[in-house]
């Protein structure tokens, strides 16, 4: 009897050890778990990527999406924070494997990187001071002062406006501060980020305009020679769209209705 109990205990210990160490289990699964994608974002773009005070993990739609994609691919996702205009150079230098940072797919960038399939539809809008009554749309920005984030599509569009003084800032929060302080007349930036800022962060003294300048799609960026990763990312993105996981993440950050 005692022997039976002893062999049962020993048997259980053996099995538990086997499960914990992966022996006798799925060796392939264990191997792929060691694979890592080095991801970078510019973590100043709520609700896509940001860091809340007191929290160590980066949060946002992009962050949830890339973690879900990593899980789907059986890759470990390591995220680092790099200024927006330093993201593509970091990718080209081989310091990271993938950018997810509310980055718009455009031809200029396509010369340097491979993009995933589009994963979010965005566009540029304007934010002005609450008491502003002359600026109603993009055509009213002629001869005005505009704040934008450096290296962004907002910065590119602002540069096209006639006689417009464009002030480039490292992060979008600095643009809003400059607007409130009266240093510029408007901020040009991505619509969902403007909306989130106005609703959740601090809408005091500023208001959005309805005029939408562009329609843009966000994509994840990879090195030109990394077609293999691009294919895996696209397949995982498609799977998450098909199985409803993408929608869950979308609803968490943007509500049920768009
Ligand atoms: N979507 C814009 C761009 O790609 C802004 C991105 C950002 O600031 N994170 O330029």
mmCIF file of C-alpha atoms and ligand atoms in Angstrom:
data_model
loop_
_atom_site.group_PDB
_atom_site.id
_atom_site.type_symbol
_atom_site.label_atom_id
_atom_site.label_comp_id
_atom_site.label_asym_id
_atom_site.label_seq_id
_atom_site.Cartn_x
_atom_site.Cartn_y
_atom_site.Cartn_z
ATOM 1 C CA UNK A 1 0.000 0.000 0.000
ATOM 2 C CA UNK A 2 2.729 2.411 1.094
ATOM 3 C CA UNK A 3 4.748 1.436 -1.937
ATOM 4 C CA UNK A 4 1.787 2.204 -4.162
ATOM 5 C CA UNK A 5 1.397 5.701 -2.658
ATOM 6 C CA UNK A 6 5.122 6.305 -2.968
ATOM 7 C CA UNK A 7 5.175 5.308 -6.633
ATOM 8 C CA UNK A 8 2.113 7.487 -7.250
ATOM 9 C CA UNK A 9 3.861 10.473 -5.652
ATOM 10 C CA UNK A 10 7.080 9.785 -7.554
ATOM 11 C CA UNK A 11 5.107 9.393 -10.753
ATOM 12 C CA UNK A 12 3.364 12.727 -10.245
ATOM 13 C CA UNK A 13 6.640 14.472 -9.474
ATOM 14 C CA UNK A 14 8.160 13.027 -12.643
ATOM 15 C CA UNK A 15 5.230 14.160 -14.754
ATOM 16 C CA UNK A 16 5.179 17.631 -13.215
ATOM 17 C CA UNK A 17 8.914 18.028 -13.835
ATOM 18 C CA UNK A 18 8.449 16.850 -17.406
ATOM 19 C CA UNK A 19 5.685 19.408 -17.994
ATOM 20 C CA UNK A 20 7.604 22.252 -16.360
ATOM 21 C CA UNK A 21 10.847 21.608 -18.214
ATOM 22 C CA UNK A 22 9.136 20.824 -21.476
ATOM 23 C CA UNK A 23 10.709 17.329 -21.660
ATOM 24 C CA UNK A 24 8.484 14.925 -23.468
ATOM 25 C CA UNK A 25 6.268 17.862 -24.357
ATOM 26 C CA UNK A 26 6.163 19.788 -27.592
ATOM 27 C CA UNK A 27 9.780 20.668 -28.216
ATOM 28 C CA UNK A 28 8.929 22.770 -31.237
ATOM 29 C CA UNK A 29 6.602 24.962 -29.209
ATOM 30 C CA UNK A 30 9.312 25.404 -26.626
ATOM 31 C CA UNK A 31 11.845 26.420 -29.230
ATOM 32 C CA UNK A 32 9.621 29.037 -30.874
ATOM 33 C CA UNK A 33 8.849 30.590 -27.505
ATOM 34 C CA UNK A 34 12.449 31.737 -27.460
ATOM 35 C CA UNK A 35 11.968 33.756 -30.617
ATOM 36 C CA UNK A 36 11.812 37.466 -30.023
ATOM 37 C CA UNK A 37 10.529 40.396 -32.082
ATOM 38 C CA UNK A 38 12.202 43.639 -31.062
ATOM 39 C CA UNK A 39 9.444 46.203 -31.431
ATOM 40 C CA UNK A 40 9.694 49.969 -31.044
ATOM 41 C CA UNK A 41 7.160 52.746 -30.764
ATOM 42 C CA UNK A 42 7.186 56.399 -29.815
ATOM 43 C CA UNK A 43 5.233 56.038 -26.592
ATOM 44 C CA UNK A 44 3.651 59.490 -26.597
ATOM 45 C CA UNK A 45 0.640 58.854 -28.794
ATOM 46 C CA UNK A 46 -2.402 57.886 -26.718
ATOM 47 C CA UNK A 47 -4.531 55.878 -27.311
ATOM 48 C CA UNK A 48 -2.087 53.968 -29.553
ATOM 49 C CA UNK A 49 1.060 53.880 -27.401
ATOM 50 C CA UNK A 50 1.697 55.572 -24.096
ATOM 51 C CA UNK A 51 2.932 54.975 -20.586
ATOM 52 C CA UNK A 52 0.723 55.795 -17.663
ATOM 53 C CA UNK A 53 2.414 57.107 -14.547
ATOM 54 C CA UNK A 54 3.289 54.328 -12.152
ATOM 55 C CA UNK A 55 2.888 51.625 -14.788
ATOM 56 C CA UNK A 56 5.840 49.851 -16.312
ATOM 57 C CA UNK A 57 4.151 48.345 -19.366
ATOM 58 C CA UNK A 58 3.374 50.410 -22.420
ATOM 59 C CA UNK A 59 -0.334 50.645 -23.103
ATOM 60 C CA UNK A 60 -2.639 51.381 -26.010
ATOM 61 C CA UNK A 61 -4.266 49.930 -29.090
ATOM 62 C CA UNK A 62 -0.966 49.282 -30.907
ATOM 63 C CA UNK A 63 0.556 47.704 -27.811
ATOM 64 C CA UNK A 64 -2.358 45.294 -27.316
ATOM 65 C CA UNK A 65 -2.378 44.499 -31.018
ATOM 66 C CA UNK A 66 1.320 43.685 -31.294
ATOM 67 C CA UNK A 67 1.198 41.575 -28.110
ATOM 68 C CA UNK A 68 -1.736 39.615 -29.553
ATOM 69 C CA UNK A 69 0.129 39.235 -32.861
ATOM 70 C CA UNK A 70 3.243 38.021 -31.009
ATOM 71 C CA UNK A 71 1.148 35.488 -29.116
ATOM 72 C CA UNK A 72 -0.400 34.281 -32.347
ATOM 73 C CA UNK A 73 3.056 33.867 -33.907
ATOM 74 C CA UNK A 74 4.471 32.323 -30.733
ATOM 75 C CA UNK A 75 7.077 35.086 -30.485
ATOM 76 C CA UNK A 76 8.078 37.043 -27.430
ATOM 77 C CA UNK A 77 7.461 40.777 -27.972
ATOM 78 C CA UNK A 78 10.033 43.198 -26.558
ATOM 79 C CA UNK A 79 8.950 46.824 -26.760
ATOM 80 C CA UNK A 80 11.213 49.859 -26.577
ATOM 81 C CA UNK A 81 10.488 53.560 -26.747
ATOM 82 C CA UNK A 82 12.194 55.656 -29.455
ATOM 83 C CA UNK A 83 11.368 59.216 -30.646
ATOM 84 C CA UNK A 84 9.125 59.110 -33.745
ATOM 85 C CA UNK A 85 11.729 60.470 -36.151
ATOM 86 C CA UNK A 86 14.280 57.927 -34.864
ATOM 87 C CA UNK A 87 12.118 54.860 -35.524
ATOM 88 C CA UNK A 88 12.926 54.220 -39.198
ATOM 89 C CA UNK A 89 16.680 54.869 -38.682
ATOM 90 C CA UNK A 90 16.638 52.343 -35.786
ATOM 91 C CA UNK A 91 14.948 49.801 -38.054
ATOM 92 C CA UNK A 92 17.420 50.409 -40.877
ATOM 93 C CA UNK A 93 20.355 50.072 -38.456
ATOM 94 C CA UNK A 94 19.049 46.656 -37.397
ATOM 95 C CA UNK A 95 18.487 47.660 -33.767
ATOM 96 C CA UNK A 96 14.812 46.706 -33.938
ATOM 97 C CA UNK A 97 12.716 44.368 -36.107
ATOM 98 C CA UNK A 98 9.377 46.140 -36.243
ATOM 99 C CA UNK A 99 7.776 49.556 -35.759
ATOM 100 C CA UNK A 100 4.220 49.930 -34.525
ATOM 101 C CA UNK A 101 3.610 53.565 -33.730
ATOM 102 C CA UNK A 102 0.500 54.928 -35.409
ATOM 103 C CA UNK A 103 2.719 55.135 -38.476
ATOM 104 C CA UNK A 104 0.992 56.124 -41.702
ATOM 105 C CA UNK A 105 1.711 54.052 -44.794
ATOM 106 C CA UNK A 106 3.005 56.399 -47.488
ATOM 107 C CA UNK A 107 5.223 56.222 -50.587
ATOM 108 C CA UNK A 108 8.088 58.142 -49.039
ATOM 109 C CA UNK A 109 8.367 55.601 -46.225
ATOM 110 C CA UNK A 110 7.771 52.685 -48.577
ATOM 111 C CA UNK A 111 11.117 53.530 -50.174
ATOM 112 C CA UNK A 112 12.773 52.656 -46.884
ATOM 113 C CA UNK A 113 10.613 50.012 -45.191
ATOM 114 C CA UNK A 114 8.151 47.198 -45.796
ATOM 115 C CA UNK A 115 4.692 47.819 -44.405
ATOM 116 C CA UNK A 116 2.226 45.287 -43.081
ATOM 117 C CA UNK A 117 -1.335 45.328 -44.349
ATOM 118 C CA UNK A 118 -3.198 48.404 -43.033
ATOM 119 C CA UNK A 119 -4.507 47.907 -39.494
ATOM 120 C CA UNK A 120 -6.188 51.235 -38.662
ATOM 121 C CA UNK A 121 -7.815 53.996 -40.713
ATOM 122 C CA UNK A 122 -6.841 57.473 -39.585
ATOM 123 C CA UNK A 123 -6.449 61.010 -40.928
ATOM 124 C CA UNK A 124 -5.357 64.488 -39.926
ATOM 125 C CA UNK A 125 -7.493 67.048 -38.099
ATOM 126 C CA UNK A 126 -6.908 70.470 -36.552
ATOM 127 C CA UNK A 127 -7.152 71.593 -32.941
ATOM 128 C CA UNK A 128 -7.451 75.314 -32.132
ATOM 129 C CA UNK A 129 -7.996 77.412 -28.998
ATOM 130 C CA UNK A 130 -11.581 77.322 -27.718
ATOM 131 C CA UNK A 131 -12.070 81.040 -28.341
ATOM 132 C CA UNK A 132 -10.772 80.840 -31.924
ATOM 133 C CA UNK A 133 -13.425 81.996 -34.400
ATOM 134 C CA UNK A 134 -11.431 82.696 -37.585
ATOM 135 C CA UNK A 135 -9.879 79.278 -38.254
ATOM 136 C CA UNK A 136 -12.608 76.923 -39.420
ATOM 137 C CA UNK A 137 -10.656 74.623 -41.718
ATOM 138 C CA UNK A 138 -7.328 73.983 -43.418
ATOM 139 C CA UNK A 139 -7.646 76.843 -45.878
ATOM 140 C CA UNK A 140 -7.794 79.292 -42.952
ATOM 141 C CA UNK A 141 -4.302 78.258 -41.802
ATOM 142 C CA UNK A 142 -2.568 80.400 -44.439
ATOM 143 C CA UNK A 143 -0.226 82.847 -42.776
ATOM 144 C CA UNK A 144 -0.818 81.263 -39.358
ATOM 145 C CA UNK A 145 1.426 79.460 -36.867
ATOM 146 C CA UNK A 146 0.987 75.706 -36.574
ATOM 147 C CA UNK A 147 2.512 73.142 -34.186
ATOM 148 C CA UNK A 148 3.232 69.584 -35.344
ATOM 149 C CA UNK A 149 5.193 66.548 -34.237
ATOM 150 C CA UNK A 150 8.523 66.214 -36.015
ATOM 151 C CA UNK A 151 8.783 63.618 -38.808
ATOM 152 C CA UNK A 152 5.038 63.031 -39.061
ATOM 153 C CA UNK A 153 2.510 63.308 -41.866
ATOM 154 C CA UNK A 154 1.056 66.295 -39.954
ATOM 155 C CA UNK A 155 4.404 68.023 -40.261
ATOM 156 C CA UNK A 156 4.521 67.239 -43.976
ATOM 157 C CA UNK A 157 1.028 68.625 -44.646
ATOM 158 C CA UNK A 158 1.670 71.763 -42.574
ATOM 159 C CA UNK A 159 4.768 72.496 -44.670
ATOM 160 C CA UNK A 160 2.518 72.743 -47.762
ATOM 161 C CA UNK A 161 0.375 75.562 -46.335
ATOM 162 C CA UNK A 162 1.197 78.969 -47.797
ATOM 163 C CA UNK A 163 3.041 81.404 -45.520
ATOM 164 C CA UNK A 164 2.499 79.133 -42.564
ATOM 165 C CA UNK A 165 5.064 79.152 -39.757
ATOM 166 C CA UNK A 166 5.484 75.509 -38.752
ATOM 167 C CA UNK A 167 6.876 74.702 -35.315
ATOM 168 C CA UNK A 168 8.084 71.111 -34.954
ATOM 169 C CA UNK A 169 8.027 69.477 -31.513
ATOM 170 C CA UNK A 170 9.323 66.093 -30.368
ATOM 171 C CA UNK A 171 6.043 64.948 -28.851
ATOM 172 C CA UNK A 172 2.421 65.845 -29.466
ATOM 173 C CA UNK A 173 1.758 66.927 -25.852
ATOM 174 C CA UNK A 174 4.252 69.761 -26.390
ATOM 175 C CA UNK A 175 2.231 70.902 -29.417
ATOM 176 C CA UNK A 176 -0.927 71.191 -27.294
ATOM 177 C CA UNK A 177 0.980 73.059 -24.587
ATOM 178 C CA UNK A 178 2.265 75.522 -27.179
ATOM 179 C CA UNK A 179 -1.291 76.028 -28.493
ATOM 180 C CA UNK A 180 -2.639 76.716 -25.001
ATOM 181 C CA UNK A 181 0.236 79.086 -24.265
ATOM 182 C CA UNK A 182 -0.591 81.073 -27.428
ATOM 183 C CA UNK A 183 2.673 80.259 -29.225
ATOM 184 C CA UNK A 184 0.780 78.819 -32.217
ATOM 185 C CA UNK A 185 -2.742 79.145 -33.655
ATOM 186 C CA UNK A 186 -3.370 75.469 -34.366
ATOM 187 C CA UNK A 187 -2.112 71.902 -34.006
ATOM 188 C CA UNK A 188 -2.282 69.472 -36.948
ATOM 189 C CA UNK A 189 -2.256 65.868 -35.832
ATOM 190 C CA UNK A 190 -3.925 62.464 -36.239
ATOM 191 C CA UNK A 191 -7.688 62.537 -35.604
ATOM 192 C CA UNK A 192 -7.952 59.633 -33.089
ATOM 193 C CA UNK A 193 -5.116 61.075 -31.016
ATOM 194 C CA UNK A 194 -6.663 64.560 -31.042
ATOM 195 C CA UNK A 195 -10.054 63.104 -30.086
ATOM 196 C CA UNK A 196 -8.582 61.045 -27.242
ATOM 197 C CA UNK A 197 -6.595 64.016 -25.945
ATOM 198 C CA UNK A 198 -9.642 66.278 -25.983
ATOM 199 C CA UNK A 199 -11.954 63.736 -24.386
ATOM 200 C CA UNK A 200 -9.730 62.047 -21.861
ATOM 201 C CA UNK A 201 -6.733 64.161 -21.139
ATOM 202 C CA UNK A 202 -7.341 67.853 -21.113
ATOM 203 C CA UNK A 203 -9.795 69.662 -23.313
ATOM 204 C CA UNK A 204 -9.683 72.894 -21.350
ATOM 205 C CA UNK A 205 -9.100 75.900 -23.562
ATOM 206 C CA UNK A 206 -8.944 74.006 -26.865
ATOM 207 C CA UNK A 207 -11.405 72.575 -29.388
ATOM 208 C CA UNK A 208 -11.269 70.304 -32.444
ATOM 209 C CA UNK A 209 -12.366 71.300 -35.937
ATOM 210 C CA UNK A 210 -14.399 68.917 -38.070
ATOM 211 C CA UNK A 211 -12.376 69.466 -41.231
ATOM 212 C CA UNK A 212 -10.427 66.322 -42.101
ATOM 213 C CA UNK A 213 -7.346 66.947 -44.238
ATOM 214 C CA UNK A 214 -6.283 63.445 -45.212
ATOM 215 C CA UNK A 215 -7.326 59.836 -45.028
ATOM 216 C CA UNK A 216 -4.414 57.688 -43.873
ATOM 217 C CA UNK A 217 -3.816 54.059 -43.003
ATOM 218 C CA UNK A 218 -1.538 52.865 -40.243
ATOM 219 C CA UNK A 219 0.832 49.982 -40.899
ATOM 220 C CA UNK A 220 3.568 48.164 -39.020
ATOM 221 C CA UNK A 221 6.985 48.682 -40.595
ATOM 222 C CA UNK A 222 9.757 46.165 -41.127
ATOM 223 C CA UNK A 223 13.161 46.147 -42.822
ATOM 224 C CA UNK A 224 13.057 45.909 -46.623
ATOM 225 C CA UNK A 225 14.736 42.499 -46.608
ATOM 226 C CA UNK A 226 12.435 41.007 -43.971
ATOM 227 C CA UNK A 227 9.659 39.681 -46.187
ATOM 228 C CA UNK A 228 9.426 36.617 -43.966
ATOM 229 C CA UNK A 229 8.389 38.711 -40.955
ATOM 230 C CA UNK A 230 5.987 40.744 -43.100
ATOM 231 C CA UNK A 231 4.216 37.557 -44.202
ATOM 232 C CA UNK A 232 3.978 36.240 -40.641
ATOM 233 C CA UNK A 233 2.669 39.566 -39.336
ATOM 234 C CA UNK A 234 0.041 39.804 -42.078
ATOM 235 C CA UNK A 235 -1.098 36.237 -41.472
ATOM 236 C CA UNK A 236 -1.400 36.849 -37.715
ATOM 237 C CA UNK A 237 -3.240 40.155 -38.274
ATOM 238 C CA UNK A 238 -5.686 38.431 -40.592
ATOM 239 C CA UNK A 239 -6.273 35.655 -38.069
ATOM 240 C CA UNK A 240 -7.000 38.211 -35.310
ATOM 241 C CA UNK A 241 -9.418 40.023 -37.615
ATOM 242 C CA UNK A 242 -11.153 36.763 -38.524
ATOM 243 C CA UNK A 243 -11.436 35.430 -34.973
ATOM 244 C CA UNK A 244 -12.765 38.659 -33.429
ATOM 245 C CA UNK A 245 -9.675 39.374 -31.313
ATOM 246 C CA UNK A 246 -8.849 42.530 -33.313
ATOM 247 C CA UNK A 247 -12.404 43.803 -32.758
ATOM 248 C CA UNK A 248 -12.100 43.228 -29.011
ATOM 249 C CA UNK A 249 -8.923 45.311 -28.868
ATOM 250 C CA UNK A 250 -10.538 47.961 -31.081
ATOM 251 C CA UNK A 251 -13.593 48.185 -28.831
ATOM 252 C CA UNK A 252 -11.437 48.433 -25.723
ATOM 253 C CA UNK A 253 -9.782 51.614 -27.013
ATOM 254 C CA UNK A 254 -12.357 53.152 -29.342
ATOM 255 C CA UNK A 255 -15.734 51.995 -28.101
ATOM 256 C CA UNK A 256 -18.140 49.748 -29.945
ATOM 257 C CA UNK A 257 -19.113 52.286 -32.568
ATOM 258 C CA UNK A 258 -16.430 54.005 -34.588
HETATM 259 N N1 LIG B 1 0.408 58.986 -38.376
HETATM 260 C C1 LIG B 1 1.386 60.004 -38.312
HETATM 261 C C2 LIG B 1 2.589 59.633 -39.127
HETATM 262 O O1 LIG B 1 2.757 58.520 -39.483
HETATM 263 C C3 LIG B 1 1.799 60.354 -36.871
HETATM 264 C C4 LIG B 1 2.379 59.206 -36.133
HETATM 265 C C5 LIG B 1 2.907 59.518 -34.744
HETATM 266 O O2 LIG B 1 3.124 60.644 -34.384
HETATM 267 N N2 LIG B 1 3.110 58.528 -33.936
HETATM 268 O O3 LIG B 1 3.393 60.444 -39.427
#
